[in-house]
GROMACS .gro file of N, CA and C in nm:
model
  453
    1MET      N    1  -1.040  -3.331  -0.038
    1MET     CA    2  -0.935  -3.257   0.015
    1MET      C    3  -0.935  -3.377   0.220
    2SER      N    4  -0.804  -3.413   0.213
    2SER     CA    5  -0.807  -3.458   0.336
    2SER      C    6  -0.828  -3.289   0.479
    3PRO      N    7  -0.871  -3.434   0.607
    3PRO     CA    8  -0.864  -3.336   0.676
    3PRO      C    9  -0.794  -3.252   0.745
    4HIS      N   10  -0.698  -3.257   0.735
    4HIS     CA   11  -0.526  -3.146   0.754
    4HIS      C   12  -0.577  -3.050   0.701
    5HIS      N   13  -0.603  -3.079   0.545
    5HIS     CA   14  -0.589  -2.973   0.447
    5HIS      C   15  -0.674  -2.890   0.478
    6THR      N   16  -0.796  -2.918   0.486
    6THR     CA   17  -0.915  -2.879   0.541
    6THR      C   18  -0.926  -2.787   0.632
    7HIS      N   19  -0.831  -2.804   0.761
    7HIS     CA   20  -0.814  -2.764   0.867
    7HIS      C   21  -0.683  -2.625   0.830
    8ALA      N   22  -0.627  -2.656   0.776
    8ALA     CA   23  -0.504  -2.552   0.725
    8ALA      C   24  -0.574  -2.441   0.649
    9ALA      N   25  -0.658  -2.487   0.526
    9ALA     CA   26  -0.724  -2.375   0.454
    9ALA      C   27  -0.798  -2.290   0.540
   10ALA      N   28  -0.882  -2.391   0.578
   10ALA     CA   29  -0.962  -2.314   0.688
   10ALA      C   30  -0.879  -2.205   0.777
   11GLU      N   31  -0.778  -2.240   0.852
   11GLU     CA   32  -0.719  -2.141   0.960
   11GLU      C   33  -0.660  -2.036   0.877
   12ILE      N   34  -0.617  -2.116   0.742
   12ILE     CA   35  -0.555  -1.927   0.652
   12ILE      C   36  -0.606  -1.865   0.578
   13ALA      N   37  -0.769  -1.895   0.605
   13ALA     CA   38  -0.877  -1.827   0.553
   13ALA      C   39  -0.917  -1.725   0.718
   14GLU      N   40  -0.905  -1.786   0.794
   14GLU     CA   41  -0.959  -1.700   0.857
   14GLU      C   42  -0.869  -1.559   0.909
   15LEU      N   43  -0.696  -1.662   0.881
   15LEU     CA   44  -0.559  -1.562   0.973
   15LEU      C   45  -0.589  -1.444   0.871
   16THR      N   46  -0.603  -1.486   0.752
   16THR     CA   47  -0.608  -1.368   0.665
   16THR      C   48  -0.713  -1.288   0.674
   17PHE      N   49  -0.786  -1.337   0.705
   17PHE     CA   50  -0.922  -1.262   0.686
   17PHE      C   51  -0.944  -1.149   0.783
   18GLN      N   52  -0.848  -1.171   0.922
   18GLN     CA   53  -0.859  -1.112   1.024
   18GLN      C   54  -0.750  -1.033   1.005
   19LEU      N   55  -0.616  -1.055   0.957
   19LEU     CA   56  -0.521  -0.940   0.859
   19LEU      C   57  -0.542  -0.867   0.795
   20LEU      N   58  -0.632  -0.871   0.730
   20LEU     CA   59  -0.639  -0.821   0.654
   20LEU      C   60  -0.695  -0.720   0.725
   21ALA      N   61  -0.848  -0.744   0.820
   21ALA     CA   62  -0.943  -0.598   0.849
   21ALA      C   63  -0.833  -0.555   0.933
   22ASP      N   64  -0.741  -0.580   1.070
   22ASP     CA   65  -0.676  -0.530   1.102
   22ASP      C   66  -0.566  -0.463   1.007
   23CYS      N   67  -0.482  -0.484   0.903
   23CYS     CA   68  -0.410  -0.397   0.867
   23CYS      C   69  -0.520  -0.285   0.774
   24GLN      N   70  -0.630  -0.276   0.765
   24GLN     CA   71  -0.699  -0.171   0.725
   24GLN      C   72  -0.698  -0.090   0.862
   25GLU      N   73  -0.767  -0.134   0.968
   25GLU     CA   74  -0.769  -0.033   1.123
   25GLU      C   75  -0.606   0.070   1.115
   26LYS      N   76  -0.531  -0.055   1.096
   26LYS     CA   77  -0.387   0.017   1.133
   26LYS      C   78  -0.343   0.143   0.999
   27GLU      N   79  -0.361   0.114   0.852
   27GLU     CA   80  -0.407   0.243   0.796
   27GLU      C   81  -0.451   0.358   0.791
   28GLU      N   82  -0.585   0.300   0.885
   28GLU     CA   83  -0.674   0.366   0.931
   28GLU      C   84  -0.657   0.533   1.015
   29ARG      N   85  -0.616   0.443   1.113
   29ARG     CA   86  -0.540   0.489   1.182
   29ARG      C   87  -0.362   0.577   1.218
   30LEU      N   88  -0.344   0.548   1.090
   30LEU     CA   89  -0.178   0.619   1.075
   30LEU      C   90  -0.222   0.747   0.962
   31ALA      N   91  -0.308   0.715   0.857
   31ALA     CA   92  -0.425   0.822   0.782
   31ALA      C   93  -0.435   0.909   0.840
   32ALA      N   94  -0.530   0.861   0.977
   32ALA     CA   95  -0.588   0.953   1.076
   32ALA      C   96  -0.516   1.087   1.095
   33THR      N   97  -0.355   1.024   1.167
   33THR     CA   98  -0.204   1.093   1.259
   33THR      C   99  -0.178   1.203   1.164
   34LEU      N  100  -0.155   1.170   1.083
   34LEU     CA  101  -0.182   1.242   0.923
   34LEU      C  102  -0.234   1.349   0.836
   35LYS      N  103  -0.372   1.312   0.880
   35LYS     CA  104  -0.468   1.413   0.848
   35LYS      C  105  -0.521   1.385   0.713
   36ILE      N  106  -0.490   1.280   0.642
   36ILE     CA  107  -0.539   1.268   0.533
   36ILE      C  108  -0.636   1.142   0.580
   37HIS      N  109  -0.674   1.096   0.430
   37HIS     CA  110  -0.825   1.020   0.395
   37HIS      C  111  -0.696   0.888   0.349
   38VAL      N  112  -0.731   0.714   0.416
   38VAL     CA  113  -0.687   0.643   0.383
   38VAL      C  114  -0.634   0.626   0.243
   39ALA      N  115  -0.770   0.646   0.130
   39ALA     CA  116  -0.733   0.625  -0.024
   39ALA      C  117  -0.573   0.739  -0.061
   40GLU      N  118  -0.574   0.816   0.017
   40GLU     CA  119  -0.460   0.934  -0.002
   40GLU      C  120  -0.331   0.865   0.083
   41PHE      N  121  -0.315   0.818   0.172
   41PHE     CA  122  -0.254   0.729   0.217
   41PHE      C  123  -0.150   0.614   0.132
   42ARG      N  124  -0.247   0.580   0.091
   42ARG     CA  125  -0.248   0.447   0.011
   42ARG      C  126  -0.113   0.535  -0.159
   43CYS      N  127  -0.198   0.632  -0.193
   43CYS     CA  128  -0.142   0.702  -0.290
   43CYS      C  129  -0.022   0.747  -0.252
   44ILE      N  130  -0.041   0.834  -0.122
   44ILE     CA  131   0.153   0.885  -0.141
   44ILE      C  132   0.278   0.747  -0.086
   45ARG      N  133   0.204   0.631  -0.081
   45ARG     CA  134   0.272   0.523  -0.010
   45ARG      C  135   0.303   0.480  -0.104
   46ALA      N  136   0.257   0.457  -0.251
   46ALA     CA  137   0.287   0.414  -0.334
   46ALA      C  138   0.407   0.518  -0.418
   47PHE      N  139   0.423   0.628  -0.426
   47PHE     CA  140   0.592   0.706  -0.456
   47PHE      C  141   0.664   0.620  -0.413
   48ARG      N  142   0.669   0.542  -0.282
   48ARG     CA  143   0.816   0.446  -0.220
   48ARG      C  144   0.944   0.544  -0.265
   49GLY      N  145   0.940   0.662  -0.190
   49GLY     CA  146   1.085   0.666  -0.217
   49GLY      C  147   1.088   0.771  -0.378
   50ASP      N  148   0.995   0.793  -0.495
   50ASP     CA  149   1.000   0.838  -0.614
   50ASP      C  150   0.969   0.979  -0.572
   51ARG      N  151   1.008   1.071  -0.639
   51ARG     CA  152   0.934   1.209  -0.603
   51ARG      C  153   0.879   1.204  -0.688
   52SER      N  154   0.866   1.143  -0.829
   52SER     CA  155   0.780   1.202  -0.953
   52SER      C  156   0.698   1.047  -1.025
   53LEU      N  157   0.639   1.001  -1.016
   53LEU     CA  158   0.608   0.888  -1.125
   53LEU      C  159   0.447   0.927  -1.262
   54PRO      N  160   0.468   0.843  -1.353
   54PRO     CA  161   0.347   0.826  -1.464
   54PRO      C  162   0.245   0.809  -1.384
   55VAL      N  163   0.136   0.860  -1.429
   55VAL     CA  164   0.001   0.821  -1.330
   55VAL      C  165  -0.051   0.676  -1.352
   56LYS      N  166  -0.008   0.622  -1.464
   56LYS     CA  167   0.006   0.494  -1.512
   56LYS      C  168   0.085   0.415  -1.433
   57THR      N  169   0.149   0.458  -1.359
   57THR     CA  170   0.212   0.325  -1.274
   57THR      C  171   0.158   0.349  -1.168
   58LEU      N  172   0.093   0.483  -1.076
   58LEU     CA  173   0.061   0.476  -0.963
   58LEU      C  174  -0.081   0.404  -0.993
   59VAL      N  175  -0.133   0.382  -1.119
   59VAL     CA  176  -0.273   0.302  -1.115
   59VAL      C  177  -0.213   0.177  -1.125
   60GLU      N  178  -0.134   0.119  -1.151
   60GLU     CA  179  -0.043  -0.021  -1.123
   60GLU      C  180  -0.065  -0.077  -0.943
   61ARG      N  181   0.039   0.058  -0.879
   61ARG     CA  182   0.102   0.039  -0.746
   61ARG      C  183   0.024   0.008  -0.661
   62THR      N  184  -0.143   0.173  -0.684
   62THR     CA  185  -0.292   0.171  -0.605
   62THR      C  186  -0.375   0.034  -0.647
   63THR      N  187  -0.340  -0.011  -0.766
   63THR     CA  188  -0.487  -0.100  -0.817
   63THR      C  189  -0.619   0.016  -0.783
   64LEU      N  190  -0.630   0.115  -0.817
   64LEU     CA  191  -0.717   0.188  -0.834
   64LEU      C  192  -0.753   0.216  -0.961
   65SER      N  193  -0.907   0.246  -1.015
   65SER     CA  194  -0.950   0.270  -1.126
   65SER      C  195  -0.864   0.440  -1.159
   66GLY      N  196  -0.873   0.461  -1.295
   66GLY     CA  197  -0.844   0.595  -1.315
   66GLY      C  198  -0.906   0.719  -1.295
   67SER      N  199  -0.998   0.701  -1.248
   67SER     CA  200  -1.132   0.801  -1.243
   67SER      C  201  -1.127   0.805  -1.061
   68ARG      N  202  -1.106   0.692  -1.009
   68ARG     CA  203  -1.085   0.769  -0.855
   68ARG      C  204  -0.940   0.803  -0.829
   69LEU      N  205  -0.863   0.693  -0.877
   69LEU     CA  206  -0.722   0.791  -0.889
   69LEU      C  207  -0.727   0.932  -0.883
   70THR      N  208  -0.768   0.950  -0.953
   70THR     CA  209  -0.770   1.136  -1.064
   70THR      C  210  -0.853   1.187  -0.958
   71ARG      N  211  -0.976   1.138  -0.832
   71ARG     CA  212  -0.987   1.221  -0.772
   71ARG      C  213  -0.980   1.255  -0.646
   72ILE      N  214  -0.845   1.144  -0.633
   72ILE     CA  215  -0.756   1.087  -0.481
   72ILE      C  216  -0.630   1.231  -0.501
   73LEU      N  217  -0.600   1.242  -0.644
   73LEU     CA  218  -0.494   1.332  -0.702
   73LEU      C  219  -0.517   1.382  -0.691
   74SER      N  220  -0.685   1.495  -0.732
   74SER     CA  221  -0.701   1.624  -0.717
   74SER      C  222  -0.726   1.635  -0.543
   75SER      N  223  -0.748   1.594  -0.499
   75SER     CA  224  -0.786   1.640  -0.330
   75SER      C  225  -0.656   1.647  -0.306
   76LEU      N  226  -0.533   1.612  -0.315
   76LEU     CA  227  -0.350   1.597  -0.296
   76LEU      C  228  -0.305   1.697  -0.337
   77GLU      N  229  -0.311   1.745  -0.475
   77GLU     CA  230  -0.293   1.858  -0.569
   77GLU      C  231  -0.344   2.000  -0.486
   78LYS      N  232  -0.545   1.997  -0.467
   78LYS     CA  233  -0.587   2.125  -0.430
   78LYS      C  234  -0.507   2.134  -0.260
   79ARG      N  235  -0.442   2.049  -0.178
   79ARG     CA  236  -0.405   2.083  -0.028
   79ARG      C  237  -0.244   2.094  -0.059
   80GLY      N  238  -0.203   2.057  -0.186
   80GLY     CA  239  -0.057   2.126  -0.245
   80GLY      C  240   0.091   1.998  -0.185
   81TYR      N  241  -0.002   1.867  -0.175
   81TYR     CA  242   0.103   1.759  -0.190
   81TYR      C  243   0.125   1.757  -0.340
   82LEU      N  244   0.115   1.757  -0.407
   82LEU     CA  245   0.156   1.708  -0.543
   82LEU      C  246   0.095   1.799  -0.668
   83GLN      N  247   0.181   1.809  -0.786
   83GLN     CA  248   0.176   1.869  -0.890
   83GLN      C  249   0.143   1.758  -1.017
   84ARG      N  250   0.026   1.787  -1.089
   84ARG     CA  251   0.044   1.663  -1.242
   84ARG      C  252   0.068   1.732  -1.367
   85VAL      N  253   0.150   1.726  -1.389
   85VAL     CA  254   0.205   1.784  -1.533
   85VAL      C  255   0.207   1.671  -1.664
   86ILE      N  256   0.135   1.786  -1.723
   86ILE     CA  257   0.083   1.736  -1.848
   86ILE      C  258   0.196   1.686  -1.987
   87ASP      N  259   0.266   1.539  -2.055
   87ASP     CA  260   0.306   1.561  -2.114
   87ASP      C  261   0.295   1.686  -2.220
   88THR      N  262   0.386   1.769  -2.330
   88THR     CA  263   0.372   1.843  -2.412
   88THR      C  264   0.386   1.730  -2.546
   89GLU      N  265   0.426   1.666  -2.584
   89GLU     CA  266   0.404   1.597  -2.694
   89GLU      C  267   0.327   1.444  -2.696
   90ASP      N  268   0.318   1.443  -2.555
   90ASP     CA  269   0.169   1.389  -2.561
   90ASP      C  270   0.053   1.360  -2.468
   91ARG      N  271  -0.034   1.450  -2.479
   91ARG     CA  272  -0.120   1.532  -2.370
   91ARG      C  273  -0.160   1.354  -2.294
   92ARG      N  274  -0.203   1.267  -2.353
   92ARG     CA  275  -0.256   1.181  -2.269
   92ARG      C  276  -0.172   1.095  -2.144
   93SER      N  277  -0.043   1.139  -2.216
   93SER     CA  278   0.096   1.134  -2.045
   93SER      C  279   0.065   1.243  -1.962
   94ILE      N  280   0.035   1.176  -1.816
   94ILE     CA  281   0.032   1.312  -1.709
   94ILE      C  282   0.136   1.241  -1.610
   95THR      N  283   0.255   1.283  -1.532
   95THR     CA  284   0.319   1.271  -1.461
   95THR      C  285   0.338   1.288  -1.324
   96VAL      N  286   0.296   1.277  -1.185
   96VAL     CA  287   0.252   1.353  -1.100
   96VAL      C  288   0.396   1.337  -0.999
   97HIS      N  289   0.388   1.490  -0.978
   97HIS     CA  290   0.526   1.528  -0.893
   97HIS      C  291   0.507   1.595  -0.770
   98LEU      N  292   0.537   1.513  -0.661
   98LEU     CA  293   0.524   1.543  -0.538
   98LEU      C  294   0.598   1.704  -0.511
   99SER      N  295   0.520   1.788  -0.426
   99SER     CA  296   0.603   1.932  -0.384
   99SER      C  297   0.681   1.915  -0.248
  100ARG      N  298   0.727   1.992  -0.243
  100ARG     CA  299   0.828   2.013  -0.068
  100ARG      C  300   0.696   1.933   0.034
  101LYS      N  301   0.607   1.950   0.068
  101LYS     CA  302   0.478   1.943   0.144
  101LYS      C  303   0.438   1.846   0.126
  102GLY      N  304   0.445   1.742  -0.010
  102GLY     CA  305   0.398   1.603  -0.052
  102GLY      C  306   0.554   1.461   0.034
  103ILE      N  307   0.666   1.570  -0.007
  103ILE     CA  308   0.806   1.429   0.050
  103ILE      C  309   0.823   1.456   0.165
  104ASP      N  310   0.771   1.595   0.166
  104ASP     CA  311   0.752   1.573   0.399
  104ASP      C  312   0.683   1.476   0.394
  105LEU      N  313   0.600   1.477   0.382
  105LEU     CA  314   0.443   1.420   0.356
  105LEU      C  315   0.504   1.247   0.378
  106ALA      N  316   0.557   1.248   0.245
  106ALA     CA  317   0.553   1.097   0.235
  106ALA      C  318   0.732   1.027   0.336
  107GLN      N  319   0.791   1.103   0.335
  107GLN     CA  320   0.863   1.079   0.468
  107GLN      C  321   0.840   1.052   0.539
  108ARG      N  322   0.764   1.135   0.655
  108ARG     CA  323   0.702   1.097   0.743
  108ARG      C  324   0.555   0.975   0.759
  109LEU      N  325   0.472   1.003   0.678
  109LEU     CA  326   0.442   0.838   0.615
  109LEU      C  327   0.588   0.702   0.670
  110GLU      N  328   0.640   0.708   0.564
  110GLU     CA  329   0.711   0.632   0.552
  110GLU      C  330   0.797   0.578   0.685
  111GLU      N  331   0.828   0.668   0.761
  111GLU     CA  332   0.894   0.658   0.950
  111GLU      C  333   0.787   0.646   1.002
  112ARG      N  334   0.691   0.660   0.974
  112ARG     CA  335   0.575   0.644   1.100
  112ARG      C  336   0.509   0.483   1.041
  113TYR      N  337   0.531   0.407   0.959
  113TYR     CA  338   0.459   0.335   0.911
  113TYR      C  339   0.566   0.219   0.897
  114LEU      N  340   0.734   0.235   0.861
  114LEU     CA  341   0.823   0.131   0.959
  114LEU      C  342   0.831   0.104   1.109
  115GLN      N  343   0.796   0.242   1.156
  115GLN     CA  344   0.844   0.255   1.281
  115GLN      C  345   0.739   0.146   1.344
  116ILE      N  346   0.580   0.160   1.303
  116ILE     CA  347   0.407   0.065   1.363
  116ILE      C  348   0.504  -0.083   1.340
  117HIS      N  349   0.564  -0.080   1.210
  117HIS     CA  350   0.564  -0.221   1.189
  117HIS      C  351   0.677  -0.301   1.259
  118GLN      N  352   0.808  -0.186   1.277
  118GLN     CA  353   0.897  -0.252   1.393
  118GLN      C  354   0.815  -0.289   1.521
  119GLU      N  355   0.753  -0.233   1.593
  119GLU     CA  356   0.696  -0.254   1.707
  119GLU      C  357   0.609  -0.357   1.670
  120ILE      N  358   0.517  -0.405   1.582
  120ILE     CA  359   0.418  -0.559   1.607
  120ILE      C  360   0.519  -0.645   1.555
  121LEU      N  361   0.670  -0.657   1.469
  121LEU     CA  362   0.775  -0.741   1.513
  121LEU      C  363   0.835  -0.744   1.664
  122ASN      N  364   0.831  -0.599   1.728
  122ASN     CA  365   0.921  -0.666   1.803
  122ASN      C  366   0.821  -0.730   1.947
  123GLY      N  367   0.681  -0.772   1.923
  123GLY     CA  368   0.606  -0.873   2.008
  123GLY      C  369   0.607  -1.027   1.935
  124ILE      N  370   0.685  -1.066   1.879
  124ILE     CA  371   0.704  -1.152   1.794
  124ILE      C  372   0.847  -1.191   1.864
  125PRO      N  373   0.911  -1.328   1.900
  125PRO     CA  374   1.032  -1.385   1.913
  125PRO      C  375   1.119  -1.364   1.777
  126LYS      N  376   1.230  -1.353   1.848
  126LYS     CA  377   1.303  -1.270   1.737
  126LYS      C  378   1.347  -1.408   1.683
  127ASP      N  379   1.357  -1.537   1.703
  127ASP     CA  380   1.374  -1.723   1.630
  127ASP      C  381   1.258  -1.686   1.581
  128LEU      N  382   1.176  -1.657   1.571
  128LEU     CA  383   1.066  -1.668   1.504
  128LEU      C  384   1.048  -1.591   1.360
  129GLN      N  385   1.107  -1.477   1.392
  129GLN     CA  386   1.101  -1.375   1.269
  129GLN      C  387   1.149  -1.329   1.187
  130GLY      N  388   1.276  -1.412   1.133
  130GLY     CA  389   1.288  -1.449   0.999
  130GLY      C  390   1.239  -1.623   0.955
  131PRO      N  391   1.168  -1.700   1.004
  131PRO     CA  392   1.056  -1.759   0.978
  131PRO      C  393   0.928  -1.716   0.923
  132LEU      N  394   0.896  -1.607   1.002
  132LEU     CA  395   0.779  -1.543   0.970
  132LEU      C  396   0.742  -1.470   0.805
  133ILE      N  397   0.910  -1.434   0.833
  133ILE     CA  398   0.926  -1.324   0.685
  133ILE      C  399   0.925  -1.401   0.528
  134SER      N  400   1.001  -1.562   0.597
  134SER     CA  401   1.018  -1.671   0.479
  134SER      C  402   0.851  -1.684   0.483
  135GLY      N  403   0.717  -1.725   0.529
  135GLY     CA  404   0.623  -1.752   0.550
  135GLY      C  405   0.541  -1.645   0.440
  136MET      N  406   0.563  -1.515   0.478
  136MET     CA  407   0.502  -1.414   0.436
  136MET      C  408   0.530  -1.443   0.327
  137HIS      N  409   0.649  -1.395   0.279
  137HIS     CA  410   0.709  -1.421   0.109
  137HIS      C  411   0.626  -1.508   0.046
  138ASN      N  412   0.683  -1.659   0.119
  138ASN     CA  413   0.604  -1.769   0.021
  138ASN      C  414   0.409  -1.738   0.041
  139MET      N  415   0.368  -1.726   0.088
  139MET     CA  416   0.213  -1.663   0.126
  139MET      C  417   0.171  -1.589  -0.028
  140LEU      N  418   0.258  -1.491  -0.022
  140LEU     CA  419   0.233  -1.367  -0.134
  140LEU      C  420   0.247  -1.421  -0.261
  141ALA      N  421   0.405  -1.450  -0.263
  141ALA     CA  422   0.405  -1.573  -0.423
  141ALA      C  423   0.286  -1.655  -0.450
  142SER      N  424   0.238  -1.706  -0.349
  142SER     CA  425   0.187  -1.836  -0.345
  142SER      C  426   0.020  -1.739  -0.400
  143LEU      N  427  -0.042  -1.631  -0.332
  143LEU     CA  428  -0.098  -1.587  -0.371
  143LEU      C  429  -0.120  -1.484  -0.546
  144ARG      N  430  -0.027  -1.489  -0.557
  144ARG     CA  431  -0.005  -1.388  -0.661
  144ARG      C  432  -0.010  -1.478  -0.802
  145LYS      N  433   0.060  -1.579  -0.794
  145LYS     CA  434   0.032  -1.694  -0.849
  145LYS      C  435  -0.131  -1.743  -0.845
  146TRP      N  436  -0.194  -1.772  -0.784
  146TRP     CA  437  -0.337  -1.781  -0.756
  146TRP      C  438  -0.438  -1.680  -0.865
  147LEU      N  439  -0.351  -1.623  -0.815
  147LEU     CA  440  -0.431  -1.451  -0.850
  147LEU      C  441  -0.403  -1.453  -1.023
  148GLY      N  442  -0.301  -1.474  -1.096
  148GLY     CA  443  -0.238  -1.536  -1.169
  148GLY      C  444  -0.339  -1.605  -1.294
  149THR      N  445  -0.339  -1.750  -1.232
  149THR     CA  446  -0.410  -1.772  -1.284
  149THR      C  447  -0.611  -1.791  -1.298
  150SER      N  448  -0.674  -1.743  -1.179
  150SER     CA  449  -0.768  -1.737  -1.159
  150SER      C  450  -0.838  -1.620  -1.264
  151ARG      N  451  -0.760  -1.537  -1.301
  151ARG     CA  452  -0.829  -1.413  -1.405
  151ARG      C  453  -0.894  -1.433  -1.539
   0.00000   0.00000   0.00000
């Protein structure tokens, strides 16, 4: 690998490491303001405007194990944010429905999440915002390609 490529890879490695840590802190702070745990925040965020989802879809969107997701759903259900409904024809199939309280939480979460990202974006010169977004799309596509070939 050439020195330029090595330097670029090292810089990306450090930036993504720092970005991940800072994004986790951002999620922790937001979850705390909503009085929920980070795992619950990620679960509610996974609905992305849907009012109900099959558990299988939630597992895919959260990348959590079924047992971990079950514990999170139990906690959210106990606090009235959602309800799990077992399919009468296939008892293995469970759909999760947000309650009114859960829909309100999801809306508050999404509004605040977008507001935070707008505040972050406001700290970047307007002429760099488009290229930054394009670069992030390319980085995500490249990472997903690598993940697909490295499994």
